[in-house]
PDB file of C-alpha atoms in Angstrom:
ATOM      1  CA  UNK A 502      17.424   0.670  24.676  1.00  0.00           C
ATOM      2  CA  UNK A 503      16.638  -0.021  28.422  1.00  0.00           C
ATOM      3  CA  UNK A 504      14.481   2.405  30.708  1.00  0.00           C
ATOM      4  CA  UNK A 505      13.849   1.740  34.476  1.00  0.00           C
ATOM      5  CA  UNK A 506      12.542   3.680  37.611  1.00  0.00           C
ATOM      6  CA  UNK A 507       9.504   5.372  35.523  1.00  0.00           C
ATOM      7  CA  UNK A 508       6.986   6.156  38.019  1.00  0.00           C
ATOM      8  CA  UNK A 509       3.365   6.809  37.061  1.00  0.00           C
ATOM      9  CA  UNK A 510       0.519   7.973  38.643  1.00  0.00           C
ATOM     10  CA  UNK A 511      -3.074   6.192  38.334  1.00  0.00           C
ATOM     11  CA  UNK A 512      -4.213   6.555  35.146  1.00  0.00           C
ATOM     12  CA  UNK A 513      -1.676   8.713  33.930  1.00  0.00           C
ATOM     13  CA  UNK A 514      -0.117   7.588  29.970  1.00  0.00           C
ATOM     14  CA  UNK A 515       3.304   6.777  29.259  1.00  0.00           C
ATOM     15  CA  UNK A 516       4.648   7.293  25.509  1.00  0.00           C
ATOM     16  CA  UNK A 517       7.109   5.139  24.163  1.00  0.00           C
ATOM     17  CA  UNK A 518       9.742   6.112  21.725  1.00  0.00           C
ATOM     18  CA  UNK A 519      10.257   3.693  18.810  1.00  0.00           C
ATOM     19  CA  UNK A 520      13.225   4.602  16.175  1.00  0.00           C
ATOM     20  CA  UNK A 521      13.319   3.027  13.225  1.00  0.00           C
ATOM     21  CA  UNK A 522      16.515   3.329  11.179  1.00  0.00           C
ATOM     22  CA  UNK A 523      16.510   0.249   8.361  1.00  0.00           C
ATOM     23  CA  UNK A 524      19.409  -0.735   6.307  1.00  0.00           C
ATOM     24  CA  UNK A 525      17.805  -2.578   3.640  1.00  0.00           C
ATOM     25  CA  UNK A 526      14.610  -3.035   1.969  1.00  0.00           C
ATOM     26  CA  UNK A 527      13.639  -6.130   4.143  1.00  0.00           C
ATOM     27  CA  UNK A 528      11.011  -6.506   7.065  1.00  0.00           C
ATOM     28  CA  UNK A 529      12.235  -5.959  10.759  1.00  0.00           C
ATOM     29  CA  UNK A 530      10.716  -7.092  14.105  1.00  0.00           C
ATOM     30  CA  UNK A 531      11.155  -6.428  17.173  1.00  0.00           C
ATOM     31  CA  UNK A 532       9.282  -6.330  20.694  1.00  0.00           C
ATOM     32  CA  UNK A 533       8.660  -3.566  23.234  1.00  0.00           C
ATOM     33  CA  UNK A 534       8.641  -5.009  26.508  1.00  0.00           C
ATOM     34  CA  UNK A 535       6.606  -2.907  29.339  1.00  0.00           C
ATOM     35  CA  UNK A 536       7.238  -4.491  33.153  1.00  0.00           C
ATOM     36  CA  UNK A 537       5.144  -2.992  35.754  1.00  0.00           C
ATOM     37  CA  UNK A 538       5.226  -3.280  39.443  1.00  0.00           C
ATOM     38  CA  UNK A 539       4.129  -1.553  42.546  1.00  0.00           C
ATOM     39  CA  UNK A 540       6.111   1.256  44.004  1.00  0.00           C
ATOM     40  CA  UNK A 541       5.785  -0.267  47.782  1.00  0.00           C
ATOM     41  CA  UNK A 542       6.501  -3.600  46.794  1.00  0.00           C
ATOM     42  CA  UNK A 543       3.291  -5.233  47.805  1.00  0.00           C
ATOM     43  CA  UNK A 544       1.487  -7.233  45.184  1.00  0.00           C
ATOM     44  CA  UNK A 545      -1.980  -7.473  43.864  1.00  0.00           C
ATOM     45  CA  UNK A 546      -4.544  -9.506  44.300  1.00  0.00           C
ATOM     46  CA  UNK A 547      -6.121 -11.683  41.468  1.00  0.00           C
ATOM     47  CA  UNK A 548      -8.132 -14.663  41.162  1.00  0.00           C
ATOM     48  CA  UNK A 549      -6.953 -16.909  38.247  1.00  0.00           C
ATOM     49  CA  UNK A 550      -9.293 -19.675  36.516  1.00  0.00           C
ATOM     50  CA  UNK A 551      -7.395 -22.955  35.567  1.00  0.00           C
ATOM     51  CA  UNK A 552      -8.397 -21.882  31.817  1.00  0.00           C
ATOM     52  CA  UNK A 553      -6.851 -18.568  31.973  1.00  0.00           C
ATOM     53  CA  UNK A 554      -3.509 -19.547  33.916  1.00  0.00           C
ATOM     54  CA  UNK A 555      -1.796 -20.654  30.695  1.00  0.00           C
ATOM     55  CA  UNK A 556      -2.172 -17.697  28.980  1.00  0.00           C
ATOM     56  CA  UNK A 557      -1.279 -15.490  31.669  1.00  0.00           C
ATOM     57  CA  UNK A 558       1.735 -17.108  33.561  1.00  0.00           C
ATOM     58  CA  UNK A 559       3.308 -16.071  30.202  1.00  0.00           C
ATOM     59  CA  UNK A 560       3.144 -12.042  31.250  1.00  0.00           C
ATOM     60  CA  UNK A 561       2.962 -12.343  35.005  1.00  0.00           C
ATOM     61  CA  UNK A 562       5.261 -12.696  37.992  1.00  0.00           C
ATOM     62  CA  UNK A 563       3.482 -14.851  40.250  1.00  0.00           C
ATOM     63  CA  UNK A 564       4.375 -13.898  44.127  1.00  0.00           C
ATOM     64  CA  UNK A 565       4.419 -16.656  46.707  1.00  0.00           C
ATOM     65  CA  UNK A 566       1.206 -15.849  48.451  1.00  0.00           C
ATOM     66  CA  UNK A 567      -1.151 -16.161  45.377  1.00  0.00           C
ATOM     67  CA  UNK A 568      -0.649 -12.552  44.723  1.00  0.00           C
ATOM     68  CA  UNK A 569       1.135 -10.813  41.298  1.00  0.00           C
ATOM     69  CA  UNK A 570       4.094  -9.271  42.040  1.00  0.00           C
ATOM     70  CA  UNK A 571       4.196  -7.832  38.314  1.00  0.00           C
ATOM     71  CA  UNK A 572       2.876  -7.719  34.780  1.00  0.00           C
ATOM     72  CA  UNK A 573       4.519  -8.145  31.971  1.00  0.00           C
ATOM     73  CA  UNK A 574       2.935  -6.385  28.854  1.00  0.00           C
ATOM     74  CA  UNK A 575       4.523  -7.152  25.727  1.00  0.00           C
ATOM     75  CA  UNK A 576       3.854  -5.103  22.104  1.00  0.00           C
ATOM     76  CA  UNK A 577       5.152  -6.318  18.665  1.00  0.00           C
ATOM     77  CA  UNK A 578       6.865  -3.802  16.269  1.00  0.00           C
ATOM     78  CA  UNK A 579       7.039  -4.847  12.723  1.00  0.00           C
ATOM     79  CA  UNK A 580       9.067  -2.290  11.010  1.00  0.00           C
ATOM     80  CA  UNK A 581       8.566  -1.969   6.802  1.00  0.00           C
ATOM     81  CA  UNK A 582      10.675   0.102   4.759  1.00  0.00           C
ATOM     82  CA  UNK A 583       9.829   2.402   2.360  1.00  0.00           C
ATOM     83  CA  UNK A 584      11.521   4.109  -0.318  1.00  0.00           C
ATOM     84  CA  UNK A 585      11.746   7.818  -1.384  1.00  0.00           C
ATOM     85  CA  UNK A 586       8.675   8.927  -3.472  1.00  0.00           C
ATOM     86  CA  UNK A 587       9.230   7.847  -7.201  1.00  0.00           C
ATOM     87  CA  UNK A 588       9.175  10.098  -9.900  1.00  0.00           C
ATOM     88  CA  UNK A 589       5.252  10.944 -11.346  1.00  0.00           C
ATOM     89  CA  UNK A 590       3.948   8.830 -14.288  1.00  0.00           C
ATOM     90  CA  UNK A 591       1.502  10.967 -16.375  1.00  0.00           C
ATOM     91  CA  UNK A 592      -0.972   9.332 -18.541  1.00  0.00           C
ATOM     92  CA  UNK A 593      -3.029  11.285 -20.732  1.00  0.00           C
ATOM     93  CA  UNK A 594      -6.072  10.741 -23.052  1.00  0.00           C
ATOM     94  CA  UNK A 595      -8.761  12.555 -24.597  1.00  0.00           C
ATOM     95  CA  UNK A 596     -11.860  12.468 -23.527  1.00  0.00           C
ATOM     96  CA  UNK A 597     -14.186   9.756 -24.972  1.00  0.00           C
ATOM     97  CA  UNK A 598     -10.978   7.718 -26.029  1.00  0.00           C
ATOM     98  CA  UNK A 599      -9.134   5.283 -24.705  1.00  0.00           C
ATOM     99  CA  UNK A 600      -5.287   4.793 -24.256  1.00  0.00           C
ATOM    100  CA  UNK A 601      -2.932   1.905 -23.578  1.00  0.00           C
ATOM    101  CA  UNK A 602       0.079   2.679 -22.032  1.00  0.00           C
ATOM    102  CA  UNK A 603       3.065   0.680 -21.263  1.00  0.00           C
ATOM    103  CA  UNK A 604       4.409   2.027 -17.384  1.00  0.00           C
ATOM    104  CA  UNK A 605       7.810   0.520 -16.009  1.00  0.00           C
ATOM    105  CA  UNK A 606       8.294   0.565 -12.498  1.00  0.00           C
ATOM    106  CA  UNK A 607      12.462  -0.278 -11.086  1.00  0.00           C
ATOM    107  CA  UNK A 608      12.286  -1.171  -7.436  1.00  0.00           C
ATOM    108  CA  UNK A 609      15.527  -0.791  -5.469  1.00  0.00           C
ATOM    109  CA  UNK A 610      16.874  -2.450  -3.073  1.00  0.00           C
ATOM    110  CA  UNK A 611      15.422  -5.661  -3.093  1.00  0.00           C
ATOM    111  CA  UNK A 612      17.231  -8.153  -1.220  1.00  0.00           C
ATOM    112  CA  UNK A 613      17.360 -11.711  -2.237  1.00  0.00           C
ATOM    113  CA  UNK A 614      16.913 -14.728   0.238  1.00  0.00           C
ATOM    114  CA  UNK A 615      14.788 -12.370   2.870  1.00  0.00           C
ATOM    115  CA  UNK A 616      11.588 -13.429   3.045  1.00  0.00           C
ATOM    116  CA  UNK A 617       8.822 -12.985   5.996  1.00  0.00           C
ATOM    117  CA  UNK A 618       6.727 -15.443   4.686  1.00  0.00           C
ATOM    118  CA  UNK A 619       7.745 -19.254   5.031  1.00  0.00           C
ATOM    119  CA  UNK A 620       5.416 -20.521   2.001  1.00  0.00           C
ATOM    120  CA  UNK A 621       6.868 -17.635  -0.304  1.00  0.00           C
ATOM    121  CA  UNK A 622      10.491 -18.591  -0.345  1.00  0.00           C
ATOM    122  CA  UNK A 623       9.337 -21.652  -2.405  1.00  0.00           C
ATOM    123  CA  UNK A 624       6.909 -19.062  -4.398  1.00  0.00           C
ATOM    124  CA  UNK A 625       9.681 -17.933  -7.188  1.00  0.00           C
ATOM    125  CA  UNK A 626       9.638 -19.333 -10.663  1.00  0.00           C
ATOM    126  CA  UNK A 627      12.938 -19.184 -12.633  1.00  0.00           C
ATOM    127  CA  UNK A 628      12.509 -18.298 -15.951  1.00  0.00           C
ATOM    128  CA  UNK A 629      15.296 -20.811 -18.136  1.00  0.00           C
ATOM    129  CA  UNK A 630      15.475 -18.320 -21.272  1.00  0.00           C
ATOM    130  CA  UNK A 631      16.787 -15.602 -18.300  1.00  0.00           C
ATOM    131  CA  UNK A 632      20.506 -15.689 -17.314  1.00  0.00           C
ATOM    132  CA  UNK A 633      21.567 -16.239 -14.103  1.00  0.00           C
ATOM    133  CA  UNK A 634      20.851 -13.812 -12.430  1.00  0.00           C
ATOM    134  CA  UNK A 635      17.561 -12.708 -13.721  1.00  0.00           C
ATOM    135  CA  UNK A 636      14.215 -14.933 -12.445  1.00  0.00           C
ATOM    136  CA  UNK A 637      10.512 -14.313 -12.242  1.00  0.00           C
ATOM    137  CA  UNK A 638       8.492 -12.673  -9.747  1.00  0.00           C
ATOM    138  CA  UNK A 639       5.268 -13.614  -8.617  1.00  0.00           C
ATOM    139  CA  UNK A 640       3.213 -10.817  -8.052  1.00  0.00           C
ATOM    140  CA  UNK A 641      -0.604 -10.509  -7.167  1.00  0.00           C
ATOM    141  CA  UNK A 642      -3.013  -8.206  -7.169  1.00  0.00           C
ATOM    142  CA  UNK A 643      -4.347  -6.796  -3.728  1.00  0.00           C
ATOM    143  CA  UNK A 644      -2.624  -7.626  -0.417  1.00  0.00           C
ATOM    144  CA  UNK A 645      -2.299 -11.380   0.418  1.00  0.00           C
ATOM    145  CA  UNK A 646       0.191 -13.296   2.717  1.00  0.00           C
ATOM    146  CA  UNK A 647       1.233 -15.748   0.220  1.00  0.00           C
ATOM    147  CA  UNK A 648       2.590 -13.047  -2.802  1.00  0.00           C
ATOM    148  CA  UNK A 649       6.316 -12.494  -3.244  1.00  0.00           C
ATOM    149  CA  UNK A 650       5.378  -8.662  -4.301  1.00  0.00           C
ATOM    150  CA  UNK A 651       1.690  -7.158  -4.372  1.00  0.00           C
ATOM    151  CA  UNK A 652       0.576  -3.848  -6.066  1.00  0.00           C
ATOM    152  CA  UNK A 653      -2.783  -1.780  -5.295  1.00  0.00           C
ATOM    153  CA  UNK A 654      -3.972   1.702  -7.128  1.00  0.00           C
ATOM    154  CA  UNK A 655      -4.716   3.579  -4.207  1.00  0.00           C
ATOM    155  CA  UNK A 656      -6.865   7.344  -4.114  1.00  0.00           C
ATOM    156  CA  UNK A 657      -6.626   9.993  -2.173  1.00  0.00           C
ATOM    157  CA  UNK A 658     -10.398  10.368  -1.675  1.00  0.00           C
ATOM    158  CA  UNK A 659     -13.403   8.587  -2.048  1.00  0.00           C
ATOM    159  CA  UNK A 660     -14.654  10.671  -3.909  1.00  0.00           C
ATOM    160  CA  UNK A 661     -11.732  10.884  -6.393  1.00  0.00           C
ATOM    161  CA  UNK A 662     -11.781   6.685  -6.000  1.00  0.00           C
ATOM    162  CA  UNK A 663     -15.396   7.102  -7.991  1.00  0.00           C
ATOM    163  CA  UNK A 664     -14.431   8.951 -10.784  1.00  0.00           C
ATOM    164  CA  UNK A 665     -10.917   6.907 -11.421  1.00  0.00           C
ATOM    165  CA  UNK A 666     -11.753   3.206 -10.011  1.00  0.00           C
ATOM    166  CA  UNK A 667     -14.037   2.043 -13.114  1.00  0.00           C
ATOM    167  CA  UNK A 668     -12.051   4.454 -15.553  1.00  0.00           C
ATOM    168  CA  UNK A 669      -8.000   2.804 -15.246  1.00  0.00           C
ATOM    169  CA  UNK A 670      -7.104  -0.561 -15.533  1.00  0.00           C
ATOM    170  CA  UNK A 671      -4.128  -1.965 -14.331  1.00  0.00           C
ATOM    171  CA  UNK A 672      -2.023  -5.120 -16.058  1.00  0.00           C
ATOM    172  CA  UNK A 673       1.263  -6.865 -14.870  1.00  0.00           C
ATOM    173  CA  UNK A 674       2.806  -8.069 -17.958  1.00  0.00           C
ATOM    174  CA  UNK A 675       6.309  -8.806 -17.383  1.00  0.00           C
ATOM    175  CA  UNK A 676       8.676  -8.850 -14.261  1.00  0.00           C
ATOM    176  CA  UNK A 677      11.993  -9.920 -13.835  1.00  0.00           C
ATOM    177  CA  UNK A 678      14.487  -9.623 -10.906  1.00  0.00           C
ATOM    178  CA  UNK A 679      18.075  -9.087 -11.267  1.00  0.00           C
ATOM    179  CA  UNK A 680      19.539 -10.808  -7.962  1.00  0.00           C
ATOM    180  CA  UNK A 681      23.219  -9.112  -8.852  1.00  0.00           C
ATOM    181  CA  UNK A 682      21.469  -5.079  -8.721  1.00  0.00           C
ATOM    182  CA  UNK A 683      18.489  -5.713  -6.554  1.00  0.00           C
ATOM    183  CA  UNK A 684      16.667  -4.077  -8.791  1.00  0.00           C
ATOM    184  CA  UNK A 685      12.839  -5.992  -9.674  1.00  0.00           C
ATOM    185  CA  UNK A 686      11.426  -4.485 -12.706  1.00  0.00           C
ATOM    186  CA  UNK A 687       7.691  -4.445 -13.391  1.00  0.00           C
ATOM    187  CA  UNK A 688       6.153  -3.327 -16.490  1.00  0.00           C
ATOM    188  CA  UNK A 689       2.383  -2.446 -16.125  1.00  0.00           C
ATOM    189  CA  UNK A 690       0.038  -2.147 -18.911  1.00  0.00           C
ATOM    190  CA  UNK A 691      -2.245   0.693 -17.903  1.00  0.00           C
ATOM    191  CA  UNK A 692      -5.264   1.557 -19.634  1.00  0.00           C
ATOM    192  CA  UNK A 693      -7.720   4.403 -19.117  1.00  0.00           C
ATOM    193  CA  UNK A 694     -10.644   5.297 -20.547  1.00  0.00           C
ATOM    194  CA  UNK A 695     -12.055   9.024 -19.639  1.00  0.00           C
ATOM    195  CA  UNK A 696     -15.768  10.341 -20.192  1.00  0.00           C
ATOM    196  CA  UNK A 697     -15.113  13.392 -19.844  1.00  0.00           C
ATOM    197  CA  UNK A 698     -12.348  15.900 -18.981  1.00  0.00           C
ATOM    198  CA  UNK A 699     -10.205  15.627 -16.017  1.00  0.00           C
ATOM    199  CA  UNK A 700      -6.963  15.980 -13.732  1.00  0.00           C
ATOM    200  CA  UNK A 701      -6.654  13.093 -10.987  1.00  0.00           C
ATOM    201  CA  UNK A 702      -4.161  11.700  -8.872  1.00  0.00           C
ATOM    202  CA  UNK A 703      -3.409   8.365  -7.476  1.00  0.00           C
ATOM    203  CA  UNK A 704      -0.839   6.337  -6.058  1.00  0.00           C
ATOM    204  CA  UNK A 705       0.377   2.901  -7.175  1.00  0.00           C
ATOM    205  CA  UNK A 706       1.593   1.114  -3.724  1.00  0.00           C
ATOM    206  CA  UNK A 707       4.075  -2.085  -4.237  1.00  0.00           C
ATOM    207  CA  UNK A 708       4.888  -4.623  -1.405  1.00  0.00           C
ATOM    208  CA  UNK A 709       7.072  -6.981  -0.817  1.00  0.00           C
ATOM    209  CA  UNK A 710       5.886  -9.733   1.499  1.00  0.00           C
ATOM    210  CA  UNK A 711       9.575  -9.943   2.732  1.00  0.00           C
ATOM    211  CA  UNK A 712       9.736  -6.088   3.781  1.00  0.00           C
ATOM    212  CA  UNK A 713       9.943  -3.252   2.029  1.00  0.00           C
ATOM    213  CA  UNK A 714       6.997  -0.517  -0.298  1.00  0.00           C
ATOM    214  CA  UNK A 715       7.244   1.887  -3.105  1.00  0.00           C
ATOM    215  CA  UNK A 716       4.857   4.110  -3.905  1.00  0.00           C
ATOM    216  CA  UNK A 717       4.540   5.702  -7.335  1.00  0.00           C
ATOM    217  CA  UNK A 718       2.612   8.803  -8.089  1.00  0.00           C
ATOM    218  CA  UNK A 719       0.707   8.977 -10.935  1.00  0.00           C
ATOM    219  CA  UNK A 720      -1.518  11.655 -12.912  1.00  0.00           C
ATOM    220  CA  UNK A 721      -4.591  10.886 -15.044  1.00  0.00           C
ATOM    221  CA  UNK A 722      -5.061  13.866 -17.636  1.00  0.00           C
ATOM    222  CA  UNK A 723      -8.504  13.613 -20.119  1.00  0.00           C
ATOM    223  CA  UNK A 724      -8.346  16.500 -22.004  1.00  0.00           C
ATOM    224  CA  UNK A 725     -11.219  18.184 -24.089  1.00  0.00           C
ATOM    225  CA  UNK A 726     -12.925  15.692 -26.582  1.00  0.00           C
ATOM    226  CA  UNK A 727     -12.910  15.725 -30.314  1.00  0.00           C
ATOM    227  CA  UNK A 728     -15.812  18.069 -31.717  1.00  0.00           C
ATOM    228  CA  UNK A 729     -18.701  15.686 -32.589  1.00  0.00           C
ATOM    229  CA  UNK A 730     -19.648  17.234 -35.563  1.00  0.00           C
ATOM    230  CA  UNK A 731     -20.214  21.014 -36.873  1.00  0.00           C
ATOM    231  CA  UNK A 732     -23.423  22.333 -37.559  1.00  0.00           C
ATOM    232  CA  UNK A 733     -24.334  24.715 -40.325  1.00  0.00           C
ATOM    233  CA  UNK A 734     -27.324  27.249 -40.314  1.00  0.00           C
ATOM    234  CA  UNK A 735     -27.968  29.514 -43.255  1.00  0.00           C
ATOM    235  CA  UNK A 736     -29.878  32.663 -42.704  1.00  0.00           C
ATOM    236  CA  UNK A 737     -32.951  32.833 -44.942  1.00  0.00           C
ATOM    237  CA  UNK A 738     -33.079  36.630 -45.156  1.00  0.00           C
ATOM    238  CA  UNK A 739     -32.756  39.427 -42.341  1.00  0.00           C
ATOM    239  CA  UNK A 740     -34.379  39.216 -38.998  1.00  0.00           C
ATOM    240  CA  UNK A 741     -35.513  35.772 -39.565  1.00  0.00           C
ATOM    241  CA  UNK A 742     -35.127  32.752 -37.900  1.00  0.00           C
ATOM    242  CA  UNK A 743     -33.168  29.692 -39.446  1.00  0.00           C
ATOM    243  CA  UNK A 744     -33.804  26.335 -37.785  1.00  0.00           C
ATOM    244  CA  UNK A 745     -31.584  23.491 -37.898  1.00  0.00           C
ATOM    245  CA  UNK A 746     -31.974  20.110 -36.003  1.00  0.00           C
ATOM    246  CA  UNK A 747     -29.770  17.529 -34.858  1.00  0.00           C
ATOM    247  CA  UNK A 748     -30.040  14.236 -32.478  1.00  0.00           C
ATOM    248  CA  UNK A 749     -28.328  13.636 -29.425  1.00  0.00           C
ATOM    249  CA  UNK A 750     -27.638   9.914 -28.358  1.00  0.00           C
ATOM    250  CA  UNK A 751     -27.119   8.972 -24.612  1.00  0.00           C
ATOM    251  CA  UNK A 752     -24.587   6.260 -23.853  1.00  0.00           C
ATOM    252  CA  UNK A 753     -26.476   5.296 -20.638  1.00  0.00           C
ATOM    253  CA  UNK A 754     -30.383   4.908 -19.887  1.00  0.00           C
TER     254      UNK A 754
END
């Protein structure tokens, strides 16, 4: 859209409307273009250096006595989809255990041949025991530029970050990407290893490089421990005590 005659005072702020509406799980860009001149016509006054004229005859009109007549101040949208919140994964465990569990995460919408990144379209490895229309996905972990698709646990808190971060584990173990569906599958091998009994949340956050995130929700459940052992005291007659001992071993210093 296209807005003129906005008049603003010194100092005063001027919000911007951006809509985003995006057909398809691809990345879209666009610029917001903000001219500004004076209300009376005159210009301003502004001494340019021979280093700085390069970079700023690109947003400024230049009037024929030296002055600027207006600027020219230009802001970058880069618009990402993101689909609807996925259904929660649950993975439970007793405490003190440790569980392996096989997660499978279907991202829709993926479309083929859109890529954001120039070095990525080359990126994609077909896999010749797939058909056709089935190839390989190279996926990362973390967030870097040169990844077709990128996945990071993320935690609502710090403090929830400290109890989960050195308890799950995360594994990629297969992927495959149906070019017919859009649909990329990634199956996750997620392991996680409680101390103790708890309920915690976290989110796993795909990306696609080309455009495009899904978040899935997922609970971490450590229920109550198996009893260690059961201890036995026999009473050696009445109103007298009965002493039994046991040890206690710490798993840390």
């Amino acid at each position: 859209f296209h807005l003129t005659g906005i008049h603003l005072a010194p100092k005063e702020k001027l919000n911007i409307p951006v809509l985003f509406m995006p057909h398809a799980m691809k990345m879209y860009k666009a610029e917001v273009l903000v001219h500004a001149r004076k209300e009376n016509g005159e210009n301003w006054t502004y001494e340019v250096s021979d280093g700085s004229r390069k970079d700023l005859n690109r947003n400024i009109f230049p009037a024929e006595n030296g002055g600027i007549k207006g600027i020219l101040w230009r802001y970058p949208v880069c618009g990402i989809p993101e689909a609807p919140q996925q259904k929660l994964v649950v993975v439970r465990c007793r405490a003190r255990q440790r569980v392996e569990q096989r997660v499978e995460m279907l991202l829709m919408g993926v479309v083929p041949g859109a890529n954001a990144v120039a070095d990525a379209r080359n990126s994609d490895t077909v896999d010749g025991d797939n058909s056709a229309n089935t190839q390989e996905v190279k996926v990362t972990d973390g967030f870097s530029a040169t990844a077709e698709f990128l996945y990071e646990l993320q935690y609502q808190s710090n403090e929830i970050r400290s109890q989960l971060e050195s308890l799950v584990g995360m594994h990629l173990v297969q992927k495959e990407w149906d070019t017919e569906s859009g649909i990329v599958t990634l199956i996750f091998n997620v392991v996680f290893a409680p101390n103790k009994p708890m309920r915690n949340e976290a989110t796993l956050m795909i990306q696609w490089t080309a455009g495009g995130a899904w978040k899935f929700p997922m609970q971490f459940i450590a229920t109550e421990p198996e009893v260690d052992d059961v201890i036995n005291i026999e009473a050696v007659g009445l109103n007298k005590e009965s002493v039994v001992g046991f040890k206690l071993t710490s798993q840390t210093r």
